[in-house]
């Protein structure tokens, strides 16, 4: 439990110090963000999707939704994709219309909504990480590593959208959410059906964020480092 807590604190601190990392301040993306993107995308295919399949198999006899379907968790994963994509598009559309003095209040509402959704994402991740550490120590360390890189990419996106607002308060909220989620996992076990649905929702968000943020336009990426990241993580996971 001590090791799990220390790892959670370590990766949650990514949010605090992301703005101090010089390569996150520059656009377009450079090779290091592409390396992180490769690791995160490999994590999606080697861990997230198989884990989602495992959860689906374990609860196939349980009706999770009011109207039961064959693949309940995959529907929740799709809902996660739609939720995060809808929020992202709403922010981009609002910003493209220009910001007037009257729009500042709306901008603040958008910021708070964006942070609230990502904080919920981190809360669930924190809970998941507490229980993940009990399964397999080595694979869990790889999970912590991949999610640390994923947090780094999320911070890049949030800093790009909200700048000083995120630097002032958002990063602290994100950090606290991960640790709080771990604390919930250490003191309370959520019923498997509910935790499976929450994991599926987060899985959809991770899949979307991986491809949205980590497969950028050619001028903003470095394919060589993306390939290195994906290959390196895949080899470590297989070994």
Short mmCIF file of C-alpha atoms in Angstrom, two decimals:
data_model
loop_
_atom_site.label_atom_id
_atom_site.label_comp_id
_atom_site.label_asym_id
_atom_site.label_seq_id
_atom_site.Cartn_x
_atom_site.Cartn_y
_atom_site.Cartn_z
CA UNK A 1 0.00 0.00 0.00
CA UNK A 2 2.88 2.37 0.79
CA UNK A 3 4.47 1.77 -2.61
CA UNK A 4 1.12 2.29 -4.33
CA UNK A 5 0.58 5.58 -2.48
CA UNK A 6 4.08 6.84 -3.30
CA UNK A 7 3.57 6.03 -6.99
CA UNK A 8 0.21 7.82 -7.03
CA UNK A 9 1.74 10.89 -5.40
CA UNK A 10 4.59 10.78 -7.92
CA UNK A 11 2.42 10.67 -11.03
CA UNK A 12 -0.07 13.17 -9.59
CA UNK A 13 2.81 15.63 -9.23
CA UNK A 14 3.04 15.62 -13.03
CA UNK A 15 0.14 18.07 -12.92
CA UNK A 16 1.95 20.40 -10.53
CA UNK A 17 5.23 20.55 -12.41
CA UNK A 18 4.04 20.19 -16.02
CA UNK A 19 4.21 23.95 -16.54
CA UNK A 20 7.86 23.89 -15.46
CA UNK A 21 8.81 21.53 -18.27
CA UNK A 22 10.04 23.73 -21.08
CA UNK A 23 8.95 21.52 -23.99
CA UNK A 24 5.29 21.83 -22.95
CA UNK A 25 5.44 25.59 -23.50
CA UNK A 26 6.38 25.37 -27.15
CA UNK A 27 4.20 24.80 -30.17
CA UNK A 28 4.27 22.85 -32.40
CA UNK A 29 4.87 19.64 -30.49
CA UNK A 30 8.38 18.27 -30.43
CA UNK A 31 9.87 14.83 -30.24
CA UNK A 32 9.32 14.37 -26.50
CA UNK A 33 5.57 14.83 -26.71
CA UNK A 34 5.55 12.38 -29.59
CA UNK A 35 7.44 9.89 -27.40
CA UNK A 36 4.79 10.29 -24.69
CA UNK A 37 2.09 9.89 -27.33
CA UNK A 38 3.54 6.62 -28.55
CA UNK A 39 3.63 5.22 -25.02
CA UNK A 40 0.06 6.26 -24.33
CA UNK A 41 -1.34 4.81 -27.56
CA UNK A 42 0.49 1.52 -26.91
CA UNK A 43 -1.05 1.53 -23.42
CA UNK A 44 -4.52 1.83 -24.94
CA UNK A 45 -4.10 -1.24 -27.14
CA UNK A 46 -2.09 -3.42 -24.76
CA UNK A 47 -3.86 -2.66 -21.49
CA UNK A 48 -7.03 -0.56 -21.70
CA UNK A 49 -8.84 -2.54 -24.41
CA UNK A 50 -7.95 -5.99 -23.00
CA UNK A 51 -8.92 -4.80 -19.51
CA UNK A 52 -12.25 -3.56 -20.83
CA UNK A 53 -12.82 -6.95 -22.44
CA UNK A 54 -11.97 -8.68 -19.16
CA UNK A 55 -14.44 -6.56 -17.21
CA UNK A 56 -17.12 -7.22 -19.83
CA UNK A 57 -16.61 -10.98 -19.54
CA UNK A 58 -16.77 -10.85 -15.75
CA UNK A 59 -20.14 -9.08 -15.63
CA UNK A 60 -21.86 -10.55 -18.70
CA UNK A 61 -24.58 -12.10 -16.52
CA UNK A 62 -25.33 -8.82 -14.76
CA UNK A 63 -27.62 -6.15 -16.18
CA UNK A 64 -25.65 -2.94 -15.77
CA UNK A 65 -27.92 -0.56 -17.61
CA UNK A 66 -31.73 -0.12 -17.39
CA UNK A 67 -31.96 -1.81 -20.77
CA UNK A 68 -29.33 -4.54 -20.92
CA UNK A 69 -27.27 -4.95 -24.07
CA UNK A 70 -24.65 -7.50 -24.99
CA UNK A 71 -21.76 -5.07 -24.61
CA UNK A 72 -22.74 -2.66 -21.85
CA UNK A 73 -19.19 -1.56 -21.03
CA UNK A 74 -18.36 -0.80 -24.63
CA UNK A 75 -21.40 1.46 -24.76
CA UNK A 76 -20.08 3.26 -21.67
CA UNK A 77 -16.66 3.59 -23.30
CA UNK A 78 -18.35 5.17 -26.31
CA UNK A 79 -20.20 7.52 -23.94
CA UNK A 80 -16.82 8.54 -22.49
CA UNK A 81 -15.53 9.32 -25.97
CA UNK A 82 -18.61 11.39 -26.82
CA UNK A 83 -18.52 13.26 -23.50
CA UNK A 84 -14.90 14.35 -23.75
CA UNK A 85 -15.10 15.04 -27.47
CA UNK A 86 -18.22 17.17 -27.00
CA UNK A 87 -16.56 19.24 -24.28
CA UNK A 88 -13.44 19.73 -26.37
CA UNK A 89 -15.37 20.84 -29.45
CA UNK A 90 -17.50 23.21 -27.36
CA UNK A 91 -14.40 24.91 -25.98
CA UNK A 92 -12.80 25.24 -29.40
CA UNK A 93 -15.99 26.65 -30.90
CA UNK A 94 -16.38 29.21 -28.12
CA UNK A 95 -12.75 30.33 -28.35
CA UNK A 96 -12.92 30.65 -32.14
CA UNK A 97 -15.69 33.24 -31.80
CA UNK A 98 -13.39 35.60 -29.92
CA UNK A 99 -13.56 36.72 -26.30
CA UNK A 100 -15.28 39.93 -25.29
CA UNK A 101 -15.60 41.37 -21.79
CA UNK A 102 -19.06 39.91 -21.53
CA UNK A 103 -17.69 36.49 -22.45
CA UNK A 104 -15.31 36.33 -19.47
CA UNK A 105 -18.00 34.87 -17.21
CA UNK A 106 -18.82 32.23 -19.83
CA UNK A 107 -15.10 31.50 -20.21
CA UNK A 108 -14.87 30.87 -16.47
CA UNK A 109 -17.86 28.50 -16.60
CA UNK A 110 -16.25 26.59 -19.45
CA UNK A 111 -12.98 26.36 -17.53
CA UNK A 112 -14.69 25.06 -14.39
CA UNK A 113 -16.70 22.52 -16.37
CA UNK A 114 -13.59 21.32 -18.20
CA UNK A 115 -11.64 20.94 -14.96
CA UNK A 116 -14.58 19.21 -13.23
CA UNK A 117 -14.76 16.55 -15.94
CA UNK A 118 -11.01 15.93 -15.93
CA UNK A 119 -10.98 15.90 -12.12
CA UNK A 120 -13.63 13.16 -12.19
CA UNK A 121 -11.44 11.34 -14.71
CA UNK A 122 -8.48 11.59 -12.30
CA UNK A 123 -10.61 10.55 -9.32
CA UNK A 124 -11.58 7.31 -11.07
CA UNK A 125 -7.99 6.75 -12.21
CA UNK A 126 -6.78 7.15 -8.61
CA UNK A 127 -9.30 4.56 -7.41
CA UNK A 128 -8.31 2.20 -10.20
CA UNK A 129 -4.59 2.57 -9.46
CA UNK A 130 -5.05 1.51 -5.83
CA UNK A 131 -6.64 -1.78 -6.87
CA UNK A 132 -4.38 -2.23 -9.91
CA UNK A 133 -1.30 -2.41 -7.68
CA UNK A 134 -2.69 -5.55 -6.03
CA UNK A 135 -2.86 -7.48 -9.29
CA UNK A 136 0.70 -7.66 -10.61
CA UNK A 137 3.53 -5.46 -9.38
CA UNK A 138 5.51 -5.25 -12.63
CA UNK A 139 2.58 -4.66 -14.97
CA UNK A 140 1.23 -2.15 -12.46
CA UNK A 141 4.48 -0.18 -12.62
CA UNK A 142 4.10 -0.03 -16.41
CA UNK A 143 0.52 1.16 -15.91
CA UNK A 144 1.70 3.93 -13.58
CA UNK A 145 4.34 4.94 -16.12
CA UNK A 146 1.88 5.08 -19.03
CA UNK A 147 -0.67 7.07 -17.04
CA UNK A 148 2.06 9.49 -15.93
CA UNK A 149 2.80 10.22 -19.58
CA UNK A 150 -0.91 10.46 -20.29
CA UNK A 151 -1.31 13.03 -17.50
CA UNK A 152 1.52 14.97 -19.09
CA UNK A 153 -0.35 15.12 -22.39
CA UNK A 154 -3.59 16.10 -20.64
CA UNK A 155 -1.75 18.93 -18.90
CA UNK A 156 -0.47 20.13 -22.25
CA UNK A 157 -4.03 20.28 -23.53
CA UNK A 158 -5.41 22.03 -20.43
CA UNK A 159 -2.56 24.55 -20.35
CA UNK A 160 -3.15 25.28 -24.02
CA UNK A 161 -6.85 25.92 -23.45
CA UNK A 162 -6.85 27.73 -20.11
CA UNK A 163 -3.28 29.03 -19.56
CA UNK A 164 -3.11 31.11 -16.33
CA UNK A 165 -6.38 29.77 -14.95
CA UNK A 166 -5.12 26.22 -15.11
CA UNK A 167 -1.71 27.19 -13.75
CA UNK A 168 -3.26 29.00 -10.80
CA UNK A 169 -5.86 26.47 -9.64
CA UNK A 170 -6.51 23.69 -12.13
CA UNK A 171 -3.28 21.76 -11.69
CA UNK A 172 -3.80 21.57 -7.93
CA UNK A 173 -7.35 20.29 -8.38
CA UNK A 174 -6.13 17.63 -10.80
CA UNK A 175 -3.40 16.52 -8.39
CA UNK A 176 -5.79 16.35 -5.44
CA UNK A 177 -8.31 14.34 -7.50
CA UNK A 178 -5.84 11.52 -8.19
CA UNK A 179 -4.80 11.24 -4.55
CA UNK A 180 -8.42 11.45 -3.36
CA UNK A 181 -9.39 8.65 -5.73
CA UNK A 182 -6.59 6.51 -4.33
CA UNK A 183 -7.81 7.30 -0.80
CA UNK A 184 -11.33 6.19 -1.70
CA UNK A 185 -9.92 2.95 -3.05
CA UNK A 186 -7.95 2.39 0.15
CA UNK A 187 -10.99 2.82 2.39
CA UNK A 188 -13.96 1.70 0.33
CA UNK A 189 -14.65 -0.92 -2.33
CA UNK A 190 -17.16 0.20 -4.94
CA UNK A 191 -19.44 -2.63 -6.17
CA UNK A 192 -17.93 -4.33 -9.21
CA UNK A 193 -20.78 -3.42 -11.54
CA UNK A 194 -20.43 0.30 -10.76
CA UNK A 195 -16.63 0.29 -10.83
CA UNK A 196 -16.73 -1.52 -14.19
CA UNK A 197 -19.00 1.16 -15.65
CA UNK A 198 -16.74 3.92 -14.32
CA UNK A 199 -13.66 2.20 -15.74
CA UNK A 200 -15.38 1.90 -19.12
CA UNK A 201 -16.21 5.63 -19.09
CA UNK A 202 -12.57 6.48 -18.31
CA UNK A 203 -11.36 3.98 -20.91
CA UNK A 204 -13.31 5.85 -23.58
CA UNK A 205 -11.80 9.13 -22.41
CA UNK A 206 -8.26 7.71 -22.51
CA UNK A 207 -8.82 6.34 -26.01
CA UNK A 208 -10.11 9.71 -27.24
CA UNK A 209 -7.38 11.76 -25.55
CA UNK A 210 -4.70 9.41 -26.86
CA UNK A 211 -5.73 9.85 -30.47
CA UNK A 212 -6.86 13.47 -30.20
CA UNK A 213 -3.78 14.83 -28.46
CA UNK A 214 -1.15 12.27 -29.32
CA UNK A 215 -1.73 11.86 -33.04
CA UNK A 216 -1.34 15.52 -34.06
CA UNK A 217 -0.82 17.06 -37.45
CA UNK A 218 2.43 16.15 -39.19
CA UNK A 219 4.05 19.53 -38.50
CA UNK A 220 3.41 19.10 -34.77
CA UNK A 221 4.79 15.59 -34.38
CA UNK A 222 7.89 13.46 -34.74
CA UNK A 223 7.03 10.02 -36.07
CA UNK A 224 10.41 8.57 -35.14
CA UNK A 225 9.98 9.36 -31.45
CA UNK A 226 6.32 8.31 -31.57
CA UNK A 227 7.43 4.94 -32.97
CA UNK A 228 10.16 4.62 -30.33
CA UNK A 229 7.69 5.31 -27.52
CA UNK A 230 5.11 2.83 -28.81
CA UNK A 231 7.71 0.14 -29.54
CA UNK A 232 9.55 0.53 -26.24
CA UNK A 233 6.39 0.33 -24.15
CA UNK A 234 5.10 -2.64 -26.18
CA UNK A 235 8.34 -4.58 -25.68
CA UNK A 236 8.37 -3.87 -21.94
CA UNK A 237 4.72 -4.94 -21.65
CA UNK A 238 5.23 -8.17 -23.62
CA UNK A 239 8.39 -9.07 -21.67
#
